[in-house]
CSV table of C-alpha atoms in Angstrom, one decimal:
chain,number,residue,atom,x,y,z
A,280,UNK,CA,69.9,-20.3,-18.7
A,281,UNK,CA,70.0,-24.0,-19.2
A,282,UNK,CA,66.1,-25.6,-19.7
A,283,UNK,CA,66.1,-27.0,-15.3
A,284,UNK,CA,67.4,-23.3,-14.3
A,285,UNK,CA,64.5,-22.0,-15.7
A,286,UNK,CA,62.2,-25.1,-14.3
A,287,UNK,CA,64.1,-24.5,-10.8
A,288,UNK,CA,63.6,-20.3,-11.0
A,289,UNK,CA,59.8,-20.4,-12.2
A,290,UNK,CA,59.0,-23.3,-9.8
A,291,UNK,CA,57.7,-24.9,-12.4
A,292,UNK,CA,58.0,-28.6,-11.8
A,293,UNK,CA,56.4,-28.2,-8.6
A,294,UNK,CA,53.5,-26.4,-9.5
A,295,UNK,CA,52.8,-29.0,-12.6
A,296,UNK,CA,53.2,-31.7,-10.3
A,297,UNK,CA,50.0,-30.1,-7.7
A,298,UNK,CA,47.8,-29.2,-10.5
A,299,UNK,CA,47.7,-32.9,-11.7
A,300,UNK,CA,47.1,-34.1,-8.8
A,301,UNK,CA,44.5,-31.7,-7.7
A,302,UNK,CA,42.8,-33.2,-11.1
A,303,UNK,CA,43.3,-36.3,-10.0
A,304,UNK,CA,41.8,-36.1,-6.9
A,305,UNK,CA,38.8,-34.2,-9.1
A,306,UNK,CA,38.0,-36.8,-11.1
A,307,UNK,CA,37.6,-34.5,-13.6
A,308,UNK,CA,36.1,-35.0,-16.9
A,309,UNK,CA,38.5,-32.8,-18.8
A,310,UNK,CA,41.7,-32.9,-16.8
A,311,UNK,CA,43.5,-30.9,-19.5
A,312,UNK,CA,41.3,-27.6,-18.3
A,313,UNK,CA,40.8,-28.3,-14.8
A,314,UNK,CA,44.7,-27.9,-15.0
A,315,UNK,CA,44.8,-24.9,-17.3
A,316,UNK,CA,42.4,-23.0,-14.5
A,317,UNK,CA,44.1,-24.3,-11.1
A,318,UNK,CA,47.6,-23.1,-13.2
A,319,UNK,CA,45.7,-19.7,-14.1
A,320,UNK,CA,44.3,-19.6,-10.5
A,321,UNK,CA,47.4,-19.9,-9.0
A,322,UNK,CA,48.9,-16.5,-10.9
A,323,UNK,CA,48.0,-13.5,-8.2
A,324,UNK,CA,45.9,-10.9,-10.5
A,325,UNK,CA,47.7,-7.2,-11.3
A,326,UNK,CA,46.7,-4.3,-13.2
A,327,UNK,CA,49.3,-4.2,-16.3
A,328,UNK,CA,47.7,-1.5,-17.9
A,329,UNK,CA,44.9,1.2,-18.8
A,330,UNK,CA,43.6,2.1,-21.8
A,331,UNK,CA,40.6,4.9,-22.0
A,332,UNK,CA,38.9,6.4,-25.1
A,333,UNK,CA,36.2,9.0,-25.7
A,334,UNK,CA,32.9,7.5,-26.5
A,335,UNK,CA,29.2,9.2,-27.0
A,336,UNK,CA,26.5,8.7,-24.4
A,337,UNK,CA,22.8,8.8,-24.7
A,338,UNK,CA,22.6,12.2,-25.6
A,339,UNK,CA,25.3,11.9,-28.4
A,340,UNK,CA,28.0,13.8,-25.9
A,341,UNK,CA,31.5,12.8,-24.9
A,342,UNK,CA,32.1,10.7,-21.9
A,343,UNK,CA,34.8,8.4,-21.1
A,344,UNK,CA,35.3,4.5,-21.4
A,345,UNK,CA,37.8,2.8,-20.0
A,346,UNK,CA,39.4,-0.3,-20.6
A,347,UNK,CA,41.4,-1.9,-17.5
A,348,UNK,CA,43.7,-5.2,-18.4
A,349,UNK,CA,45.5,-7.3,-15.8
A,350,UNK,CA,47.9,-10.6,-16.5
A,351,UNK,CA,44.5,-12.5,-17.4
A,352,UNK,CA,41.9,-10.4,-19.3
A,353,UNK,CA,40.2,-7.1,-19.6
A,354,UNK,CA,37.5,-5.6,-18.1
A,355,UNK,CA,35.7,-2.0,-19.5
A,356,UNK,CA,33.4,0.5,-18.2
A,357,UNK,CA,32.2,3.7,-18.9
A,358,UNK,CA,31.1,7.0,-16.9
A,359,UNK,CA,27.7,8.3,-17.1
A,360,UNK,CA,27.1,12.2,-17.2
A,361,UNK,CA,24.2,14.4,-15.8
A,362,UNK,CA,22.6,17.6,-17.5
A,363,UNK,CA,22.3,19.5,-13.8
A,364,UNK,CA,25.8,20.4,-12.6
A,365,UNK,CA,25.6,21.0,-8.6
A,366,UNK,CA,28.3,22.9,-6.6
A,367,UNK,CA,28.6,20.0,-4.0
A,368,UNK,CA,28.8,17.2,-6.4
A,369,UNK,CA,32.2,15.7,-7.4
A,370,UNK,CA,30.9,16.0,-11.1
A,371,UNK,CA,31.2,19.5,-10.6
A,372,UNK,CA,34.7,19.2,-11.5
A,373,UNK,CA,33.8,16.0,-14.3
A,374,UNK,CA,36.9,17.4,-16.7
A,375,UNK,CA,36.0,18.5,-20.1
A,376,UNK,CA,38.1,19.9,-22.5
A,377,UNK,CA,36.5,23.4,-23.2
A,378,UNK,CA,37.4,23.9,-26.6
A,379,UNK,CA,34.0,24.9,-28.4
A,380,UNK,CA,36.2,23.6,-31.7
A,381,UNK,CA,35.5,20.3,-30.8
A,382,UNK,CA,32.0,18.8,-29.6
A,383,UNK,CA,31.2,22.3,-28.5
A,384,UNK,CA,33.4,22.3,-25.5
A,385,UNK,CA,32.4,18.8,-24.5
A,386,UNK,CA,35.5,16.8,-25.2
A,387,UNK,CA,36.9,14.7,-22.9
A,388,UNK,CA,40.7,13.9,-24.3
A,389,UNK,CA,42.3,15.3,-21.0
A,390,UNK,CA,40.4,12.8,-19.0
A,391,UNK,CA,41.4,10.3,-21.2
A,392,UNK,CA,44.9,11.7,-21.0
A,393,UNK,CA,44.9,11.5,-17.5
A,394,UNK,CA,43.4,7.9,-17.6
A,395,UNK,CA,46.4,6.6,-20.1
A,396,UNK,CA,49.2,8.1,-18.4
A,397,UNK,CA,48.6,9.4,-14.7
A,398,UNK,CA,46.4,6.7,-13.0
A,399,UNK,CA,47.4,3.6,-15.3
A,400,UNK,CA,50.7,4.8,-13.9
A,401,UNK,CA,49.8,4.6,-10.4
A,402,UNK,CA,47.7,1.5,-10.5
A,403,UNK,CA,49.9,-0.8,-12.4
A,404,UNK,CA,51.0,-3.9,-10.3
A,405,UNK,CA,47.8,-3.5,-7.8
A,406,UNK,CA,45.4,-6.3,-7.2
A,407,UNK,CA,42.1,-5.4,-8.5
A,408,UNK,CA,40.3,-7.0,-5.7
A,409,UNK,CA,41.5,-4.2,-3.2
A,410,UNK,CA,38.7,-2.0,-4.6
A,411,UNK,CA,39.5,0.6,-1.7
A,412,UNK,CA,43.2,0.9,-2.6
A,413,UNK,CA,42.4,1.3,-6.0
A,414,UNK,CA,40.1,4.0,-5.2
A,415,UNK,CA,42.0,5.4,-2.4
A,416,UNK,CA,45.4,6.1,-4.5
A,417,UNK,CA,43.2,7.8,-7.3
A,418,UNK,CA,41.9,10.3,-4.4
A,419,UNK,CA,45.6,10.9,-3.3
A,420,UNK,CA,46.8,11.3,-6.9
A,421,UNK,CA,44.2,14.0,-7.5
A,422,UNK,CA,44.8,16.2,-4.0
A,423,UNK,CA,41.3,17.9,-4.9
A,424,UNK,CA,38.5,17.9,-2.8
A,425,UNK,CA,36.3,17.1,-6.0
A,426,UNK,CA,38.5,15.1,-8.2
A,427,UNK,CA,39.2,18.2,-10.2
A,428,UNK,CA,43.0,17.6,-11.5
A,429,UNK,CA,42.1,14.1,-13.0
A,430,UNK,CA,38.6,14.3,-13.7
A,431,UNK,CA,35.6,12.8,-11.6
A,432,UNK,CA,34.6,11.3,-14.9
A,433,UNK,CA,37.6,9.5,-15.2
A,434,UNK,CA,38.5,8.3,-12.1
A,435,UNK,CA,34.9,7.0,-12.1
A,436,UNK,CA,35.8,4.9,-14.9
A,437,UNK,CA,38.7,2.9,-13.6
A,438,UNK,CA,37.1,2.4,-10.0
A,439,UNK,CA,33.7,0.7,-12.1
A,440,UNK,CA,36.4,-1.2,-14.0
A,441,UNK,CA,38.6,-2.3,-11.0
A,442,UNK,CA,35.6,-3.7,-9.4
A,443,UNK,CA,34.6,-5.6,-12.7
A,444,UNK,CA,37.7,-7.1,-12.4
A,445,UNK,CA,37.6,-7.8,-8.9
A,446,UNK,CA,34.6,-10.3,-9.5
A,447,UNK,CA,36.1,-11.7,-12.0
A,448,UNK,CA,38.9,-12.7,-10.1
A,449,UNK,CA,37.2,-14.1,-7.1
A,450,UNK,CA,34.9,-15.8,-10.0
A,451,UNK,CA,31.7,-14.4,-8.5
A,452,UNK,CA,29.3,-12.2,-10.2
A,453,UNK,CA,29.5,-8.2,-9.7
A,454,UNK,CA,26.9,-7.7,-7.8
A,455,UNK,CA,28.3,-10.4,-4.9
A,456,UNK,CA,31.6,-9.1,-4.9
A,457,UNK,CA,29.9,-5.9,-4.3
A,458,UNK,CA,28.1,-7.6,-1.6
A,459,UNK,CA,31.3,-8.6,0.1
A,460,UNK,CA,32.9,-5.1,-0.7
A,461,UNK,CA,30.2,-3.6,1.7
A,462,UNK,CA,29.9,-6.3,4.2
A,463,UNK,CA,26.3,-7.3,3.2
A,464,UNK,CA,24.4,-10.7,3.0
A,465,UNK,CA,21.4,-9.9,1.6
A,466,UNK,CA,20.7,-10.0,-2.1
A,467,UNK,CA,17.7,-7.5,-3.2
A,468,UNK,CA,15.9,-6.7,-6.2
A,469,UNK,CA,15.3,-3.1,-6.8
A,470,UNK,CA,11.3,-2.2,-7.3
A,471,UNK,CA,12.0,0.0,-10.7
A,472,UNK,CA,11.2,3.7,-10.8
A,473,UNK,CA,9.7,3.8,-14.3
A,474,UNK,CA,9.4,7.3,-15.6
A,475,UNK,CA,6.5,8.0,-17.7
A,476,UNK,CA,6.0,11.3,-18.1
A,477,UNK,CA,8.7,13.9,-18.5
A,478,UNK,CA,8.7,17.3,-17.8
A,479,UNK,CA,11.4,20.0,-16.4
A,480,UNK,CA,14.9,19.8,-18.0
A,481,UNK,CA,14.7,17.3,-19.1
A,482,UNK,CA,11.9,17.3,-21.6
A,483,UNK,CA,10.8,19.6,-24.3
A,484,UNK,CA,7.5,20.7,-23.2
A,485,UNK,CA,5.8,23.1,-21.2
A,486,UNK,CA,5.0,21.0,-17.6
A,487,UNK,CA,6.9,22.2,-14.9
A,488,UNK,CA,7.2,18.8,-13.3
A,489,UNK,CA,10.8,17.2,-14.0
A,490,UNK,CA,9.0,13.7,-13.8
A,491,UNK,CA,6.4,11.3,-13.0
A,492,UNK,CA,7.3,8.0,-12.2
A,493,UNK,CA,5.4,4.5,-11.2
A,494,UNK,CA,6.5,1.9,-8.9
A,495,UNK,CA,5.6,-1.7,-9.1
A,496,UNK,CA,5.6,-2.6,-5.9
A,497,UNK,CA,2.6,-5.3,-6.3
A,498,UNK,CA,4.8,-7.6,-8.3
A,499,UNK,CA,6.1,-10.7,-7.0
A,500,UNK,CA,9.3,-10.7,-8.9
A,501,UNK,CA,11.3,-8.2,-10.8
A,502,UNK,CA,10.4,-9.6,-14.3
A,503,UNK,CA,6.9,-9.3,-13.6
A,504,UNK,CA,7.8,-5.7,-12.5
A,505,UNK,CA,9.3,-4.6,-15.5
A,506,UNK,CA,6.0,-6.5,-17.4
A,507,UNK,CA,3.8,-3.6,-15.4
A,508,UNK,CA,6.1,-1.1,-16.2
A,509,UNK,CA,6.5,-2.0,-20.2
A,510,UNK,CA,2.9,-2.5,-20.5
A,511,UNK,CA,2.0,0.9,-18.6
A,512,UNK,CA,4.3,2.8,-20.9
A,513,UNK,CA,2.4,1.6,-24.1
A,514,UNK,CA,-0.7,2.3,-22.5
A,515,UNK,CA,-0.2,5.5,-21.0
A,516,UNK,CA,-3.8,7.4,-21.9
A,517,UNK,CA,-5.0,4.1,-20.1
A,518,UNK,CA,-5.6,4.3,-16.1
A,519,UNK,CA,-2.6,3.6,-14.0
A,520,UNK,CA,-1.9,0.3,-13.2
A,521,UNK,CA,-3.6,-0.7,-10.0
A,522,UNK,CA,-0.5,-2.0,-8.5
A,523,UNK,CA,1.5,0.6,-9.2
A,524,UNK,CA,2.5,4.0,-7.2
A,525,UNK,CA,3.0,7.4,-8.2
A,526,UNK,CA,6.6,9.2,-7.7
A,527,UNK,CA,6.5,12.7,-8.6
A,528,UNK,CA,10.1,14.4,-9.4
A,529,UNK,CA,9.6,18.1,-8.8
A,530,UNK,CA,12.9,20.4,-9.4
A,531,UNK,CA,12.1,24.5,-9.9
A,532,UNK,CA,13.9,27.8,-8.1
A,533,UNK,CA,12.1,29.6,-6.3
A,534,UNK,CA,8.8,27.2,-7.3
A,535,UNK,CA,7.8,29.0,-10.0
A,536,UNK,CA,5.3,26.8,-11.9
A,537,UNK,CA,5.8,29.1,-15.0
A,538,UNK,CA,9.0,28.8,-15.6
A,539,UNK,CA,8.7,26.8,-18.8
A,540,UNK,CA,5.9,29.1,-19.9
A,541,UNK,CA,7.3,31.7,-22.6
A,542,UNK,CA,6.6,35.5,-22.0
A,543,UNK,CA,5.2,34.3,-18.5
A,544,UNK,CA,3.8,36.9,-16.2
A,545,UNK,CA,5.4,36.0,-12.9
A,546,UNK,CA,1.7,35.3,-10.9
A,547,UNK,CA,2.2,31.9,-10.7
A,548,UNK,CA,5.1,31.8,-8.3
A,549,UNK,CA,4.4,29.5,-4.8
A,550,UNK,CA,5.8,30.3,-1.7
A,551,UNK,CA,7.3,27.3,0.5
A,552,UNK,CA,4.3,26.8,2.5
A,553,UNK,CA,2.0,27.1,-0.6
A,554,UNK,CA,4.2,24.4,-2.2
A,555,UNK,CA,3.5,21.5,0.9
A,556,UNK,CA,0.0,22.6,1.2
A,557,UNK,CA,0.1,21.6,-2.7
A,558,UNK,CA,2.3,18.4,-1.7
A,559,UNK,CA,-0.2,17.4,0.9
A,560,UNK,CA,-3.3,17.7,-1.5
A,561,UNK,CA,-1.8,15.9,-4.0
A,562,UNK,CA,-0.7,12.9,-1.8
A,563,UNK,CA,-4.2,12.9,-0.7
A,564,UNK,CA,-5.9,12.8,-4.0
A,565,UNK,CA,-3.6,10.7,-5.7
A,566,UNK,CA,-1.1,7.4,-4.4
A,567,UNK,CA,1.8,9.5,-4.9
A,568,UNK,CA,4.6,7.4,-2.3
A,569,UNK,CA,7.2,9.3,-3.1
A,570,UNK,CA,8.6,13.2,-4.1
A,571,UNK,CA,12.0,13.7,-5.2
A,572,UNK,CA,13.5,17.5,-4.3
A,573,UNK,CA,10.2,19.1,-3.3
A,574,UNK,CA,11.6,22.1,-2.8
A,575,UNK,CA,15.0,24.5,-3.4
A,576,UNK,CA,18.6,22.3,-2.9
A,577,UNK,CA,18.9,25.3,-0.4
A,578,UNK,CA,15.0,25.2,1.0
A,579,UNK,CA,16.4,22.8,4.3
A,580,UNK,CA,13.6,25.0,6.5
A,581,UNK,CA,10.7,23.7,4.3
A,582,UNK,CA,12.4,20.2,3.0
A,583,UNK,CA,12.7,19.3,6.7
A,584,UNK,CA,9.1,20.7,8.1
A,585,UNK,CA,7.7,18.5,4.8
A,586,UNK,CA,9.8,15.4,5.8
A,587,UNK,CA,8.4,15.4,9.4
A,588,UNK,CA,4.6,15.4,8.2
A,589,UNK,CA,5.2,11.7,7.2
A,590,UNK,CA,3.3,11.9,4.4
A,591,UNK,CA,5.7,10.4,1.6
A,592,UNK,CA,8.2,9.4,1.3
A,593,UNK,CA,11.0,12.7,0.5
A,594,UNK,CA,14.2,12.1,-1.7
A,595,UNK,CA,17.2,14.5,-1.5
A,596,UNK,CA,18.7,14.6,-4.7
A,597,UNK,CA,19.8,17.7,-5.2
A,598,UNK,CA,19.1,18.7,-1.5
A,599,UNK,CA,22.2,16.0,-0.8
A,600,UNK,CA,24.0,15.6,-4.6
A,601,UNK,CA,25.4,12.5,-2.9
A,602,UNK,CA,27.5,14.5,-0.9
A,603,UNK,CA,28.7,13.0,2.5
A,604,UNK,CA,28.8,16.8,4.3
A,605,UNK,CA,25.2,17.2,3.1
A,606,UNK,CA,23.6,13.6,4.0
A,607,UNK,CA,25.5,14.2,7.5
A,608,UNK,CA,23.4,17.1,8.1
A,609,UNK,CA,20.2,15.7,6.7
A,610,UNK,CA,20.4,13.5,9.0
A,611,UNK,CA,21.2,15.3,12.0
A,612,UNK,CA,18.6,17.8,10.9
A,613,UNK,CA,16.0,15.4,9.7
A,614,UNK,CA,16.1,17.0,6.4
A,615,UNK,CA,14.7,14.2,4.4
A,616,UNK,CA,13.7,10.8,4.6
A,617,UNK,CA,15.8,9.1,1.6
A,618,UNK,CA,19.0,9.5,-0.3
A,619,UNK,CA,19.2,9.5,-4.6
A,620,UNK,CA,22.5,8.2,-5.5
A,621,UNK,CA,24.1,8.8,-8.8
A,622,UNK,CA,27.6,7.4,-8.2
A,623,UNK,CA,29.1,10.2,-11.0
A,624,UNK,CA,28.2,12.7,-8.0
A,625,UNK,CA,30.4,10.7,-5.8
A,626,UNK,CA,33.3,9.9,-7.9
A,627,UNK,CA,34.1,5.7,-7.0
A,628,UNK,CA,32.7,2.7,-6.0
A,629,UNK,CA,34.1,3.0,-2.2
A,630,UNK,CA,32.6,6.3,-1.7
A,631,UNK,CA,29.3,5.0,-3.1
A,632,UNK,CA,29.2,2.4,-0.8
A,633,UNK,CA,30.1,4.9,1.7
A,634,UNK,CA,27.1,6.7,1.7
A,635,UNK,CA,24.7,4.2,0.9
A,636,UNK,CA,25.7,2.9,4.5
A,637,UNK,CA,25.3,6.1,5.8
A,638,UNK,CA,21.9,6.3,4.1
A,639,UNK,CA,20.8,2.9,5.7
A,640,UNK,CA,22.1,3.7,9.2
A,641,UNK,CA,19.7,6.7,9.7
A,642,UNK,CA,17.0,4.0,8.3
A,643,UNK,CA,16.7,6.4,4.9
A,644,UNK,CA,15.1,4.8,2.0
A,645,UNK,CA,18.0,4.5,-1.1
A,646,UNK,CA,17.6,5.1,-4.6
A,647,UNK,CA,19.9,4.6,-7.1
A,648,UNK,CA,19.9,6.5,-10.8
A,649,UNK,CA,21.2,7.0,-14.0
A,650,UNK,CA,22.1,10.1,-15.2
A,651,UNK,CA,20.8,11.8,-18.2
A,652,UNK,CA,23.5,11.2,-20.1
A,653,UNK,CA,23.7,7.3,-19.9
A,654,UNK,CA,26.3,4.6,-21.4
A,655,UNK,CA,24.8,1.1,-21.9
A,656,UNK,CA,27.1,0.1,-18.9
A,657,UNK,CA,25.1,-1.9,-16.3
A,658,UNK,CA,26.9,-1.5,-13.4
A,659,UNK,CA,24.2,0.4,-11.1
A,660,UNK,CA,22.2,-2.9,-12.0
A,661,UNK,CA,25.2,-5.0,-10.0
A,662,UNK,CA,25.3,-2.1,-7.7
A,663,UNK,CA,21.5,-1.6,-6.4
A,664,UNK,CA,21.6,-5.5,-5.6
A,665,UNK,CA,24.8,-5.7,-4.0
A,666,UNK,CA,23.9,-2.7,-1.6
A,667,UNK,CA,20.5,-4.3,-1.1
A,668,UNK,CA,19.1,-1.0,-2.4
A,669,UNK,CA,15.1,-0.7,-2.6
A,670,UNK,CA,15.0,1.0,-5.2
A,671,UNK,CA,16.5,1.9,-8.8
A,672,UNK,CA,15.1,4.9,-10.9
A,673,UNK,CA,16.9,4.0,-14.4
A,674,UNK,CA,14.1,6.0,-16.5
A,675,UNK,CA,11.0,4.7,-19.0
A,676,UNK,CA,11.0,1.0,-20.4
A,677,UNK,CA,12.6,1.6,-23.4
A,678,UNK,CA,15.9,2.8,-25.3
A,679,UNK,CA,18.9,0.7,-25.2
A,680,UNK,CA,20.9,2.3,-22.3
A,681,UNK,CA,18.0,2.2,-19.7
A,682,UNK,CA,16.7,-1.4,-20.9
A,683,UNK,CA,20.7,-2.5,-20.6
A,684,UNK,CA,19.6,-2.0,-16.5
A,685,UNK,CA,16.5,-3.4,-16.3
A,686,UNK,CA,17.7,-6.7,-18.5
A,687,UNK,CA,20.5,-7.1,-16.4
A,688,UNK,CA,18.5,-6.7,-13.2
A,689,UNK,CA,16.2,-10.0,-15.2
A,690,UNK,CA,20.0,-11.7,-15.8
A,691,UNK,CA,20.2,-11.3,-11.8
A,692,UNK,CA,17.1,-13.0,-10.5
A,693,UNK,CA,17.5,-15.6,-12.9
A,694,UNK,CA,21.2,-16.8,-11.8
A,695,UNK,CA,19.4,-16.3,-8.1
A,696,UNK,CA,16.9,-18.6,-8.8
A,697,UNK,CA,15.0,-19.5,-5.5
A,698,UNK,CA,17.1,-17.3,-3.4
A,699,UNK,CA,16.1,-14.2,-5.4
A,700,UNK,CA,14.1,-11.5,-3.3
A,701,UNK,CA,11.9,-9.2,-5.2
A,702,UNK,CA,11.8,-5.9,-2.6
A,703,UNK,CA,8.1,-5.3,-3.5
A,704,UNK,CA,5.9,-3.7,-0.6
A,705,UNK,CA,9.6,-3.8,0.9
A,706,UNK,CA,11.0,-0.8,-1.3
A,707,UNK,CA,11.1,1.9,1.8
A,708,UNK,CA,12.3,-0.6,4.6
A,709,UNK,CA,14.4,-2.8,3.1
């Protein structure tokens, strides 16, 4: 092929020709890159290829990380993982290896596998900015209801990282192309859910409460938030701050209030209507705003008659495990009053999206959270202001993967600048 064949095949000549003079009519001050990114712009964007690895999360167990590369860069994200498996959760079927050999059952090498071979497979030579197509041809390659033959943990992955690269390639940060991926204007900063005491599962003491959380709703921006929240943690035997809520996280079976207690009797179990009578005090006596799972995931009779008093505001999390079928009949049933989102539960960014709408239609309160086991990933940070989410539970001010949110969520309202909107007082309504 002679040197004009290939000028002549590639077009080449002609596409030269418009990039100098679109610098031209610029005026640009450096005419060599303004050319270099109108040539670069003018290349459509394909996935070429996947690449996924094990890596540790928080709690020093596998998870998976994905890296996703098109014709013009790479883009990497990582799949958080929960401690509490629920039957209606697509994390149910989060694919781990089971050998107890190898990180005690906990590997995640056929995810990976899966990643490497099946889906980069399928997705090579699709534009990353068609976030549902991506998604979408991940659900048909599965055929499981819960994402069982790949792995909701890695499908996850490449659906975070498609919609990384998405942004990129309409050059607008994530949490604006998120924006556009659900049809929303409005840019909001999450009011923080700050854990700062921790009980239940996920703590190694005897207090039967899974958590207890503050709000600071009385700041006027998010960094100021995060100041409240910070200096609250440090001070903890100190009173609450005045501008703060309360958020209490209760998760038991059958409300025992013992269960943590060795060689425990059994007199201290409650009853459902013992339990909101309980509820109802404490909201009195204390600013408590919000409870997350008040009672069983299977307690709809007494979740529902709780929800209805008004009180607080009631969070399914388990209740709902971000399942569609289950939000559906919360709110045909009135069974709570807002929806926890952990976007493993789920399985991709579309779906997430999904039911965050559904969530803001019945006029629900949203919360999005990390999991237990947490990357230092920040895409729920992008997410929660994308969605225009009230409200982001990402744990206490400190350790590297929580404060990777909460410093991101700063990185936001500073490239906002004026047009940044703190939630605030706003955190149910919004």
């Amino acid at each position: 092929m002679s040197v004009q064949e290939y000028l002549d095949k590639h077009m080449l000549s002609r596409k030269i020709e418009d990039a100098v003079n679109a610098a031209v009519r610029a005026k640009t001050i450096d005419p060599v890159l303004f050319i270099s990114n109108h040539m670069r712009k003018a290349v459509p964007s394909v996935i070429t290829k996947l690449k996924a690895r094990q890596i540790l999360d928080s709690r020093g167990i596998p998870t998976v990380e994905v890296d996703l590369y098109t014709n013009k860069g790479m883009f990497r994200a990582s799949s958080p993982s929960g401690a509490s498996l629920g039957m209606y959760e697509a994390m149910a079927t989060e694919l781990r290896d089971a050998d107890k050999g190898t990180y005690l059952g906990n590997g995640v090498s056929r995810a990976v596998k899966n990643i490497n071979e099946k889906i980069s497979e399928a997705l090579i030579g699709m534009d990353p900015t068609l976030q549902s197509q991506i998604d979408q041809a991940m659900i048909d390659l599965d055929k499981t209801e819960k994402k069982g033959e790949l792995g909701a943990n890695a499908i996850l992955a490449v659906s975070m990282a498609a919609c990384k690269d998405g942004a990129a390639e309409k050059e607008v940060p994530l949490y604006k192309h998120i924006a556009d991926l659900s049809g929303k204007t409005d840019l909001l900063l999450p009011v923080p859910a700050f854990t700062v005491i921790s009980g239940g599962k996920h703590a190694g003491n005897s207090f039967a409460i899974q958590g207890i959380m503050i709000l600071p709703v009385g700041a006027k921006r998010f960094e100021e938030a995060l100041q409240m929240g910070s200096e609250t943690y440090h001070h903890l035997k100190a009173d609450t701050h005045p501008d703060c809520f309360v958020w209490f996280m209760l998760i038991g079976t059958k409300y025992d209030l013992d269960f943590k207690t060795p060689n425990k009797s059994g007199q201290n179990f409650k009853s459902g209507e013992n339990m909101i009578e309980k509820y109802s005090k404490l909201c009195t006596e204390y600013p408590i705003v919000s409870i997350e799972d008040p009672f069983d995931k299977e307690d709809w009779e007494h979740t529902k008659y709780f929800s209805g008093l008004g009180i607080c505001q009631v969070v399914g999390d388990d209740l709902l495990m971000s399942n569609p079928k289950r939000i559906e009949r919360a709110i045909q049933e009135n069974g709570c009053n807002a929806l926890l989102v952990k976007i493993n539960q789920i399985g991709t960014v579309t779906e997430a999206i999904e039911v965050v709408k559904m969530a803001k239609d019945a006029h629900w309160g949203v919360v999005i959270s990390q999991r237990s086991g947490e990357t230092e990933d920040t895409f729920i940070a992008d997410l929660s202001v994308g969605l225009g989410i009230g409200q982001i539970k990402a744990g206490a001010p400190c350790r590297g993967e929580r404060l990777a949110k909460y410093n991101q969520l700063i990185r936001i309202e500073e490239e906002l600048g004026d047009q940044a909107v703190y939630v605030g007082k706003d955190w149910r309504q919004c």
